[in-house]
Short mmCIF file of C-alpha atoms in Angstrom, two decimals:
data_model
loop_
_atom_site.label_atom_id
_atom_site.label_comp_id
_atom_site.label_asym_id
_atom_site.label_seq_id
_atom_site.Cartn_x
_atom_site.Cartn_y
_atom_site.Cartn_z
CA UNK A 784 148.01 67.81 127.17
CA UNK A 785 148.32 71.57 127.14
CA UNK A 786 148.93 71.23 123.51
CA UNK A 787 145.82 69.00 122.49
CA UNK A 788 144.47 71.86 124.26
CA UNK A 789 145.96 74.78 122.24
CA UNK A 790 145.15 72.97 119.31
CA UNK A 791 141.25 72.37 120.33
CA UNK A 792 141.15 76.19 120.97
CA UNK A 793 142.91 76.87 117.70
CA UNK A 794 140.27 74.88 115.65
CA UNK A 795 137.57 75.96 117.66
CA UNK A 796 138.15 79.70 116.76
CA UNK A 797 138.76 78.61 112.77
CA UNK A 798 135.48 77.52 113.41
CA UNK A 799 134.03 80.28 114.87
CA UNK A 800 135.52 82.38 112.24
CA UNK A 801 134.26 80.39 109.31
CA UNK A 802 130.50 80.49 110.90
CA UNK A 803 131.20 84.42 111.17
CA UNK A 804 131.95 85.01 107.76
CA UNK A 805 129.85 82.63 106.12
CA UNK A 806 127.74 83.80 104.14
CA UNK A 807 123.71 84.10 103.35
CA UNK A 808 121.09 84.24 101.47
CA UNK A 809 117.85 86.11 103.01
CA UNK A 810 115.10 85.42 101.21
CA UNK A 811 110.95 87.39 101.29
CA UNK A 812 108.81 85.93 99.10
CA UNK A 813 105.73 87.44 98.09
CA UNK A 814 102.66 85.84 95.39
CA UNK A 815 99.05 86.87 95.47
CA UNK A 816 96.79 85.42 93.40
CA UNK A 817 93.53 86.05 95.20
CA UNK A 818 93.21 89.86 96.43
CA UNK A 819 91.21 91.77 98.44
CA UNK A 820 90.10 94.61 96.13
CA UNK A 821 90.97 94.19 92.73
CA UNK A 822 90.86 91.03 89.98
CA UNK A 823 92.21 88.15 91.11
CA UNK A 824 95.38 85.97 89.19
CA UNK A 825 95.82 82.27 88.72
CA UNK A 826 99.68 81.02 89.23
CA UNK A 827 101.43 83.57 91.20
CA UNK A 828 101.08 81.54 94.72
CA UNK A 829 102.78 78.74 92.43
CA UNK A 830 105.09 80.98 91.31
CA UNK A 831 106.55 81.27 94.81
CA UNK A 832 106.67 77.77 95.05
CA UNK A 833 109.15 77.33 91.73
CA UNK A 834 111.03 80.00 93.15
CA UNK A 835 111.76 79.15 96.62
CA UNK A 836 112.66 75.89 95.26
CA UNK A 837 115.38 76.86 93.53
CA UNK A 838 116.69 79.39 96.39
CA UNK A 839 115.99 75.99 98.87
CA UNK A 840 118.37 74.24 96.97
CA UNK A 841 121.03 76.78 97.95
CA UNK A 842 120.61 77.17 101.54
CA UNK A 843 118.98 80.30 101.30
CA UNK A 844 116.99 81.70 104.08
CA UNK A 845 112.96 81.64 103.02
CA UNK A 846 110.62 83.30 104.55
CA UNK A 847 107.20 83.53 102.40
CA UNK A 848 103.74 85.87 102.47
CA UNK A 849 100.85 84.63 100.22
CA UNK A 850 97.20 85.67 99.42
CA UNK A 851 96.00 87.38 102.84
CA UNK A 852 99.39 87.55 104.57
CA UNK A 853 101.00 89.84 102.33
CA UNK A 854 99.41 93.12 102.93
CA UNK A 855 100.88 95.91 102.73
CA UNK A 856 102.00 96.86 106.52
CA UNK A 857 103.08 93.29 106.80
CA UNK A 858 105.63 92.81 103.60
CA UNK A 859 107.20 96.42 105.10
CA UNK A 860 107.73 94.57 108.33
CA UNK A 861 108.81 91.32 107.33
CA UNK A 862 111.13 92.40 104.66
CA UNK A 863 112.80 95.10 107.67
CA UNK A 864 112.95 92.25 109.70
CA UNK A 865 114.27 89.87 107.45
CA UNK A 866 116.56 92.09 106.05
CA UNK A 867 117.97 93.34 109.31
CA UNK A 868 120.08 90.01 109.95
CA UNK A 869 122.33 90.70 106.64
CA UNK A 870 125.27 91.58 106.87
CA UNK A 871 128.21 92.80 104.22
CA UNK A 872 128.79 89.05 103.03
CA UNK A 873 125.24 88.32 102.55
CA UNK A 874 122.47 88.66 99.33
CA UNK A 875 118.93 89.80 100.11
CA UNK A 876 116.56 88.83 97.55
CA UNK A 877 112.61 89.94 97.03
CA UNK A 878 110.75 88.18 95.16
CA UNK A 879 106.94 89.40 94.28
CA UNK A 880 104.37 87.81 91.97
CA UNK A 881 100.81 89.87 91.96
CA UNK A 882 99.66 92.83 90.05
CA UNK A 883 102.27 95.64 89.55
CA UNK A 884 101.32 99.41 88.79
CA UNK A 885 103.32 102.20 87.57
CA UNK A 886 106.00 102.31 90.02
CA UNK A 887 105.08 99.34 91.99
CA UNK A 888 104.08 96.33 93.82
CA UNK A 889 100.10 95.64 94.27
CA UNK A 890 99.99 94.30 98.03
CA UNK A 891 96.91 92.14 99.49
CA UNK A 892 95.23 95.11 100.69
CA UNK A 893 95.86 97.41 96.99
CA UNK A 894 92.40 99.42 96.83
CA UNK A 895 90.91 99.62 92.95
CA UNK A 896 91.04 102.71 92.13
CA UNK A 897 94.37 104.31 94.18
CA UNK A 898 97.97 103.41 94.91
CA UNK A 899 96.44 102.59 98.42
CA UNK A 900 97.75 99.46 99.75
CA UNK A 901 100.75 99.50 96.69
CA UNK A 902 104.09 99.07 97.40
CA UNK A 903 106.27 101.31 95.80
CA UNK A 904 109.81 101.62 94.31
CA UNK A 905 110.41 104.86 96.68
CA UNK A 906 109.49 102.51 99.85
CA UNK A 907 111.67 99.58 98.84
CA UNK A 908 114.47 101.36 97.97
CA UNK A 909 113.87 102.70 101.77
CA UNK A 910 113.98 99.45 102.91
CA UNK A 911 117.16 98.26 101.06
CA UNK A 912 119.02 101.67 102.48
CA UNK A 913 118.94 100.02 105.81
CA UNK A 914 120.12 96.87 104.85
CA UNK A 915 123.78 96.00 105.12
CA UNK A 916 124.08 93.09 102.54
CA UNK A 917 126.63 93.39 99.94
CA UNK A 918 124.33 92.10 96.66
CA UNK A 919 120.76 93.05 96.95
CA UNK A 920 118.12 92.36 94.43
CA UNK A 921 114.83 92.36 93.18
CA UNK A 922 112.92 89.73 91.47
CA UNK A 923 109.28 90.54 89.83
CA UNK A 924 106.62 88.34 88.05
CA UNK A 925 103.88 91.87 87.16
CA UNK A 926 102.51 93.52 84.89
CA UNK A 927 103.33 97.32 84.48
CA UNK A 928 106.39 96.57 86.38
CA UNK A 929 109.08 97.76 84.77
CA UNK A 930 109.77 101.37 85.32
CA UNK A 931 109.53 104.32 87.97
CA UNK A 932 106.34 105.61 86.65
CA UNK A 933 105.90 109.20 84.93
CA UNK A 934 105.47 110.61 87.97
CA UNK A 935 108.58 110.24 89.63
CA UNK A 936 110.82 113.68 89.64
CA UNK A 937 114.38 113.34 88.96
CA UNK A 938 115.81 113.75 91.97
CA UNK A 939 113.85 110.21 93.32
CA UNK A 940 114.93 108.74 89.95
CA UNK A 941 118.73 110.05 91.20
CA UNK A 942 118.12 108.38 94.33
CA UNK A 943 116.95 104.88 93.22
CA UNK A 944 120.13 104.55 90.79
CA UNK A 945 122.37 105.71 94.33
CA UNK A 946 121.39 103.14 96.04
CA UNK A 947 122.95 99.41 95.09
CA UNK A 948 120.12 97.22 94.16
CA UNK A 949 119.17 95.39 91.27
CA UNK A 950 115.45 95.69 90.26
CA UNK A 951 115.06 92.64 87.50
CA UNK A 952 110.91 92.64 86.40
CA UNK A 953 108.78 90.94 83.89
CA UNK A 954 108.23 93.80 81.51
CA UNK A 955 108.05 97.18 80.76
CA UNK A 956 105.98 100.30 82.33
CA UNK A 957 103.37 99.68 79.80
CA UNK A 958 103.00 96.32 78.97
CA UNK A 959 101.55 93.24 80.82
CA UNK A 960 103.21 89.56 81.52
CA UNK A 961 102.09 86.25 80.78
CA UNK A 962 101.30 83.44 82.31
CA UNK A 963 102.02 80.37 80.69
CA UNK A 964 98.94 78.95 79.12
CA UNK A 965 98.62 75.74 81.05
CA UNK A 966 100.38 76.87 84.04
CA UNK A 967 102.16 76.06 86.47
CA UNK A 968 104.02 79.72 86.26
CA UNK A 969 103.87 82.99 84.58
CA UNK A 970 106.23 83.02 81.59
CA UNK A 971 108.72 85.33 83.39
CA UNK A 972 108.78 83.33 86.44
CA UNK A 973 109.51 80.19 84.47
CA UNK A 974 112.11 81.46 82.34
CA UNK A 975 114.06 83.09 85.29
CA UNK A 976 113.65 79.57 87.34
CA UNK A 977 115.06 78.15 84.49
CA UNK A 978 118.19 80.08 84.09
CA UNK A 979 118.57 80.07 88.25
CA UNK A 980 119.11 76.27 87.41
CA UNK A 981 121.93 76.51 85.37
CA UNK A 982 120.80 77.47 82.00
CA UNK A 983 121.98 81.11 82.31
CA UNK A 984 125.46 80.21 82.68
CA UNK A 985 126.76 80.86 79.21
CA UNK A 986 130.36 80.94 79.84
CA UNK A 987 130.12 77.81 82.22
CA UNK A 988 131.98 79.52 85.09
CA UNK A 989 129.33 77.93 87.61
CA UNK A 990 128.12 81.53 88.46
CA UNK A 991 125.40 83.10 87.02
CA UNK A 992 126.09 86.69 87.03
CA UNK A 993 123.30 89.89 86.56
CA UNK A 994 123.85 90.12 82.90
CA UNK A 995 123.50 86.52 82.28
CA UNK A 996 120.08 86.04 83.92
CA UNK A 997 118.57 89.06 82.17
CA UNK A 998 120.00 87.97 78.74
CA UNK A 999 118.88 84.44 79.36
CA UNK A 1000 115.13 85.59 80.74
CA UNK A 1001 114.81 88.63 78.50
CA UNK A 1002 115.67 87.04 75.11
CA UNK A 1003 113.00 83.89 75.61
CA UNK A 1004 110.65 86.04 77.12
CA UNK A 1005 110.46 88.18 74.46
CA UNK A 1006 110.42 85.17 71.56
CA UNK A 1007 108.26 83.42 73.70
CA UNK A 1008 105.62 86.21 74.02
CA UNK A 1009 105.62 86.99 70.48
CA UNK A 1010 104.68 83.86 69.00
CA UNK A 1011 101.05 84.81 70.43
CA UNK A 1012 101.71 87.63 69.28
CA UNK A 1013 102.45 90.24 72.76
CA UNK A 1014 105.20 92.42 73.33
CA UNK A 1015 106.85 91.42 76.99
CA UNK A 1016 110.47 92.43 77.56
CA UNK A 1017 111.67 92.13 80.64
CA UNK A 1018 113.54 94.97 81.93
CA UNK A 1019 116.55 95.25 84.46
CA UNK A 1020 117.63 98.54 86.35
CA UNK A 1021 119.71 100.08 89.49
CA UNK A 1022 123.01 100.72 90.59
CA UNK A 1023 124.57 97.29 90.08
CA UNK A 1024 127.78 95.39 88.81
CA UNK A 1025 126.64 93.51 85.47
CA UNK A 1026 128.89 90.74 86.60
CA UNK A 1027 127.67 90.80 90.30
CA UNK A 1028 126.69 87.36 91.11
CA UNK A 1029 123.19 86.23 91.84
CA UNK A 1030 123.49 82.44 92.03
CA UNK A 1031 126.01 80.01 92.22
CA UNK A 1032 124.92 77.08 89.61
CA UNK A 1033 124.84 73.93 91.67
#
């Protein structure tokens, strides 16, 4: 008996171990296609949809801000909050589709003619400072996305590569991204679905790693976009292991 016993107790703490060093994938998801202030966009809300399906299919964590939810003081506090349960074995992902500016987000609330109501680089990279997860990583479907912005001195610049996050968005400072003609995505969002599901894994190893999804997204972006003809290249920057992984392929 007292060894059916020691052997319940043994299994039991395996278990307890396993649970304690599983790991996680937290998940904020942000699309706003009708805003407050400014012009309003057709498939980003949809784009949330394609994306969280593919995360859904791995377990991850999803918790989601559209339209009149995501404004600006509540993406800060949901993505803290969200955030906060990671731990060193875990991958926090952000995923925004909306207007971008230079050297940011446009939230709900974004006021025409200011960076009022924007979410910037500076405060995300706050945001992921405080965050314990071991990969952490950015995912964006806007225009004028893909850079710090002008105005950024070098010493913020210095402290955005210091910090371990992957920023992987739609195009470059001063262009604008598509969305697909007939829907249901833009052209970024589609393409980096896409390679989520398995297409980016070149070498068939069942992971897709950072440099394969931005190879994989970048390169039809790119040929896609100049068929019309318009110049979108995605863009992918931060201090971040090329062959970190950022899905496994199911």
């Amino acid at each position: 008996m007292n060894s059916l016993k020691g052997i319940a107790l043994l299994l039991l703490s395996l278990i307890s171990a396993i649970e304690i060093n599983a790991q996680h994938t937290y998940v904020v998801s942000v699309g706003i296609a009708d805003y407050q202030n400014i012009n309003d966009l057709t498939f980003t809300e949809a784009d949330v949809v394609t994306f969280n399906h593919i995360m859904a299919q791995h377990d991850a964590v999803i918790t989601t801000l559209t339209g009149a939810q995501a404004t600006h003081s509540n993406i800060i506090k949901t993505v803290r909050s969200v955030f906060a349960k990671a731990t060193p074995s875990d991958a926090v992902i952000f995923f925004f589709s909306g207007h971008g500016y230079e050297g940011g987000f446009c939230c709900y609330d974004m006021q025409a003619n200011s960076h009022l109501g924007g979410m910037s680089y500076q405060e995300m990279q706050i945001l992921f400072r405080n965050c314990r997860a071991g990969r952490k990583m950015v995912f964006a479907d806007a225009c004028f996305s893909g850079g710090l912005g002008k105005q950024r001195t070098q010493l913020q610049v210095q402290a955005v590569a210091n910090n371990e996050v992957m920023f992987f968005l739609s195009s470059r400072l001063d262009e604008t991204s598509l969305e697909l003609p007939q829907g249901p995505n833009g052209l970024y969002t589609y393409f980096l679905a896409k390679g989520l599901g398995g297409a980016a894994d070149i070498n068939n190893d069942r992971v897709i790693s950072a440099n394969e999804i931005y190879n994989f997204v970048s390169i039809n972006v790119s040929s896609w976009a100049n068929q019309i003809p318009h110049n979108q290249h995605p863009t992918i920057w931060g201090n971040f292991n090329q062959s970190m992984s950022v899905l496994d392929v199911k």
